[in-house]
XYZ file of C-alpha atoms in Angstrom:
209
model
C 68.363 -43.676 -69.782
C 71.054 -43.747 -67.706
C 72.385 -47.244 -69.156
C 71.840 -46.682 -72.056
C 74.050 -43.520 -72.334
C 76.960 -45.583 -70.493
C 76.521 -47.706 -72.988
C 76.637 -45.591 -76.115
C 79.825 -44.206 -74.606
C 81.409 -46.679 -74.074
C 80.968 -48.300 -77.084
C 82.260 -44.866 -79.534
C 85.358 -45.554 -76.533
C 86.163 -48.872 -77.364
C 86.094 -48.109 -80.931
C 88.407 -45.347 -80.525
C 90.745 -46.790 -78.422
C 91.943 -49.440 -81.287
C 92.547 -46.149 -83.406
C 94.615 -44.604 -81.147
C 98.228 -45.005 -81.988
C 101.077 -45.719 -79.367
C 102.733 -43.023 -79.347
C 99.588 -41.140 -78.373
C 99.088 -43.378 -75.623
C 102.816 -43.543 -74.814
C 102.781 -39.627 -74.127
C 99.714 -39.780 -72.072
C 100.894 -42.376 -69.983
C 104.311 -40.463 -69.298
C 102.121 -37.122 -68.121
C 99.213 -39.087 -66.453
C 102.557 -40.547 -64.319
C 103.787 -36.894 -64.035
C 100.338 -35.259 -62.903
C 99.926 -38.311 -59.560
C 103.114 -37.483 -58.569
C 102.258 -33.128 -59.547
C 99.220 -34.286 -56.055
C 101.486 -35.639 -54.544
C 103.574 -32.486 -54.201
C 101.082 -30.369 -53.837
C 101.210 -29.125 -57.706
C 105.283 -27.531 -58.129
C 104.565 -24.904 -60.468
C 107.317 -25.945 -62.372
C 106.462 -29.573 -62.680
C 102.783 -28.023 -63.711
C 104.392 -25.994 -66.327
C 106.059 -29.088 -67.781
C 102.688 -31.196 -67.503
C 101.077 -28.202 -70.406
C 104.279 -28.158 -72.426
C 103.453 -32.331 -72.989
C 100.268 -32.238 -73.070
C 100.693 -29.551 -76.595
C 102.152 -32.154 -78.496
C 99.638 -34.544 -77.527
C 97.102 -31.511 -78.492
C 99.443 -30.714 -82.096
C 99.501 -34.574 -82.794
C 96.111 -36.388 -82.068
C 93.320 -36.533 -83.642
C 90.014 -35.445 -83.264
C 89.012 -39.410 -82.631
C 91.681 -39.400 -80.188
C 90.538 -36.273 -78.571
C 87.530 -37.657 -77.802
C 88.386 -41.089 -76.468
C 91.002 -38.996 -74.031
C 88.023 -36.669 -72.761
C 86.792 -40.275 -71.512
C 89.064 -41.674 -70.166
C 92.133 -41.353 -68.474
C 93.439 -38.999 -65.144
C 91.039 -35.640 -65.091
C 94.561 -33.545 -66.638
C 93.919 -35.299 -69.701
C 90.116 -35.393 -69.933
C 89.815 -31.745 -69.068
C 92.702 -30.885 -71.330
C 91.562 -33.261 -74.031
C 87.922 -32.224 -74.037
C 88.700 -27.757 -74.535
C 90.775 -28.894 -77.117
C 87.406 -30.686 -78.876
C 86.042 -27.572 -78.248
C 88.827 -24.700 -79.584
C 88.967 -27.400 -82.567
C 84.870 -26.633 -82.632
C 83.979 -30.143 -82.605
C 80.346 -31.183 -82.157
C 81.183 -33.950 -79.796
C 81.716 -31.468 -77.067
C 77.874 -31.374 -77.036
C 77.765 -35.387 -76.063
C 80.522 -34.527 -73.306
C 78.529 -31.910 -71.703
C 75.899 -34.561 -71.840
C 77.926 -37.151 -69.935
C 79.544 -34.975 -67.391
C 76.060 -33.442 -67.119
C 74.696 -36.838 -66.365
C 78.082 -38.834 -64.372
C 79.479 -35.537 -62.759
C 83.340 -34.873 -62.797
C 85.076 -32.799 -60.668
C 88.891 -32.136 -60.713
C 91.542 -29.200 -59.916
C 93.227 -27.329 -61.381
C 96.147 -25.088 -60.039
C 95.256 -20.922 -60.889
C 97.359 -18.694 -59.565
C 98.475 -19.808 -56.169
C 95.222 -21.236 -55.759
C 94.357 -25.085 -56.012
C 90.689 -25.112 -57.027
C 87.751 -27.999 -57.329
C 85.735 -27.839 -60.705
C 83.196 -29.262 -62.741
C 83.515 -30.738 -65.662
C 79.902 -29.389 -67.394
C 80.127 -26.127 -65.558
C 83.747 -25.506 -67.132
C 82.843 -26.328 -70.524
C 79.587 -24.611 -70.953
C 81.679 -21.735 -68.893
C 84.704 -21.342 -71.590
C 81.860 -21.323 -74.185
C 80.992 -18.191 -72.577
C 84.070 -16.784 -71.487
C 84.633 -17.242 -75.752
C 81.359 -14.971 -76.501
C 82.075 -12.465 -73.893
C 85.686 -11.732 -74.878
C 83.802 -11.542 -78.599
C 81.842 -9.474 -77.542
C 84.756 -7.353 -76.819
C 86.634 -7.538 -79.350
C 83.424 -6.486 -82.059
C 82.239 -3.691 -79.943
C 86.807 -2.162 -79.644
C 87.104 -2.489 -83.121
C 83.637 -1.156 -84.059
C 83.162 1.747 -81.814
C 87.302 3.178 -81.681
C 88.920 1.579 -84.619
C 91.787 0.800 -82.863
C 91.970 -3.232 -82.245
C 95.727 -3.324 -83.115
C 96.433 -1.391 -79.916
C 94.885 -4.179 -77.740
C 94.907 -7.346 -79.765
C 98.190 -9.389 -81.250
C 97.738 -10.016 -84.949
C 96.943 -13.943 -84.098
C 94.281 -12.543 -81.571
C 92.985 -10.728 -84.649
C 93.013 -13.078 -87.024
C 91.124 -15.650 -84.453
C 88.290 -13.317 -83.291
C 88.000 -12.441 -87.574
C 87.259 -16.090 -89.030
C 85.781 -17.474 -85.636
C 82.354 -18.841 -86.091
C 80.513 -17.920 -83.450
C 77.498 -19.779 -84.187
C 78.933 -22.865 -82.747
C 78.815 -21.641 -79.406
C 75.672 -20.152 -79.900
C 74.269 -23.645 -81.092
C 76.146 -25.906 -78.777
C 74.135 -23.256 -75.530
C 71.411 -24.281 -77.332
C 72.033 -27.389 -77.124
C 73.284 -27.411 -73.013
C 69.720 -25.579 -72.048
C 67.570 -28.613 -73.411
C 70.550 -30.977 -71.963
C 70.003 -29.105 -68.663
C 66.113 -29.630 -68.572
C 66.392 -32.935 -69.636
C 69.206 -33.784 -66.163
C 70.033 -31.360 -64.583
C 66.696 -28.582 -64.721
C 67.365 -26.653 -61.592
C 70.670 -25.648 -62.755
C 69.308 -23.234 -65.405
C 67.344 -21.490 -62.058
C 71.176 -21.294 -60.727
C 71.655 -19.680 -64.542
C 68.594 -17.150 -64.213
C 70.298 -15.646 -60.764
C 73.585 -15.517 -61.895
C 72.017 -13.071 -65.356
C 70.139 -11.299 -62.978
C 73.367 -9.957 -60.704
C 76.117 -9.744 -63.043
C 76.843 -6.384 -63.844
C 79.988 -4.281 -64.939
C 81.570 -7.327 -65.481
C 81.140 -8.899 -62.584
C 78.913 -10.758 -60.009
C 77.044 -8.399 -57.782
C 75.486 -9.335 -54.177
C 71.637 -10.044 -54.919
C 69.540 -7.674 -52.733
C 67.828 -10.174 -50.828
C 71.138 -11.396 -49.368
């Protein structure tokens, strides 16, 4: 099963690579070089911001096929951002990426405020989907109960949530559960503990600890 999964993704990656434009490759090479320079400089703030500015151009111009290829290749920065570009474009291949990175975990570093944190690719994909669902639920509560969504959200955010296909994210979570049962069953127990101790918008300490 492991060998079969590797062969499938290598084949897809090889085919997609032939379709990536030279212009995109050149942009990615610039980002990769800058990313490795930033690592050596312990994540300089200004350079890190420039890195995301450069990637935004990639996200705007790359096709979904190209993003899928990038989510499997290149630096961890490129893989991470390409995967989430696919997620927010609601490309179902995010499920394939979750499966791949569950079977072959990828750790990456990301700067959050002034902290450099280690993250797991598969868990980050799931986490971002859960965050989208939570944010959508909060939006619905505010817009339906208080009818004051304009006081809390920008026009762009309101437009986003009104058009959001929430079923896409729910379907992804259903598929993730099947993948977890197959590849990492212990992950389900962790999710159960988190759900049992998640109260008032934050994780509480279990009573038996």
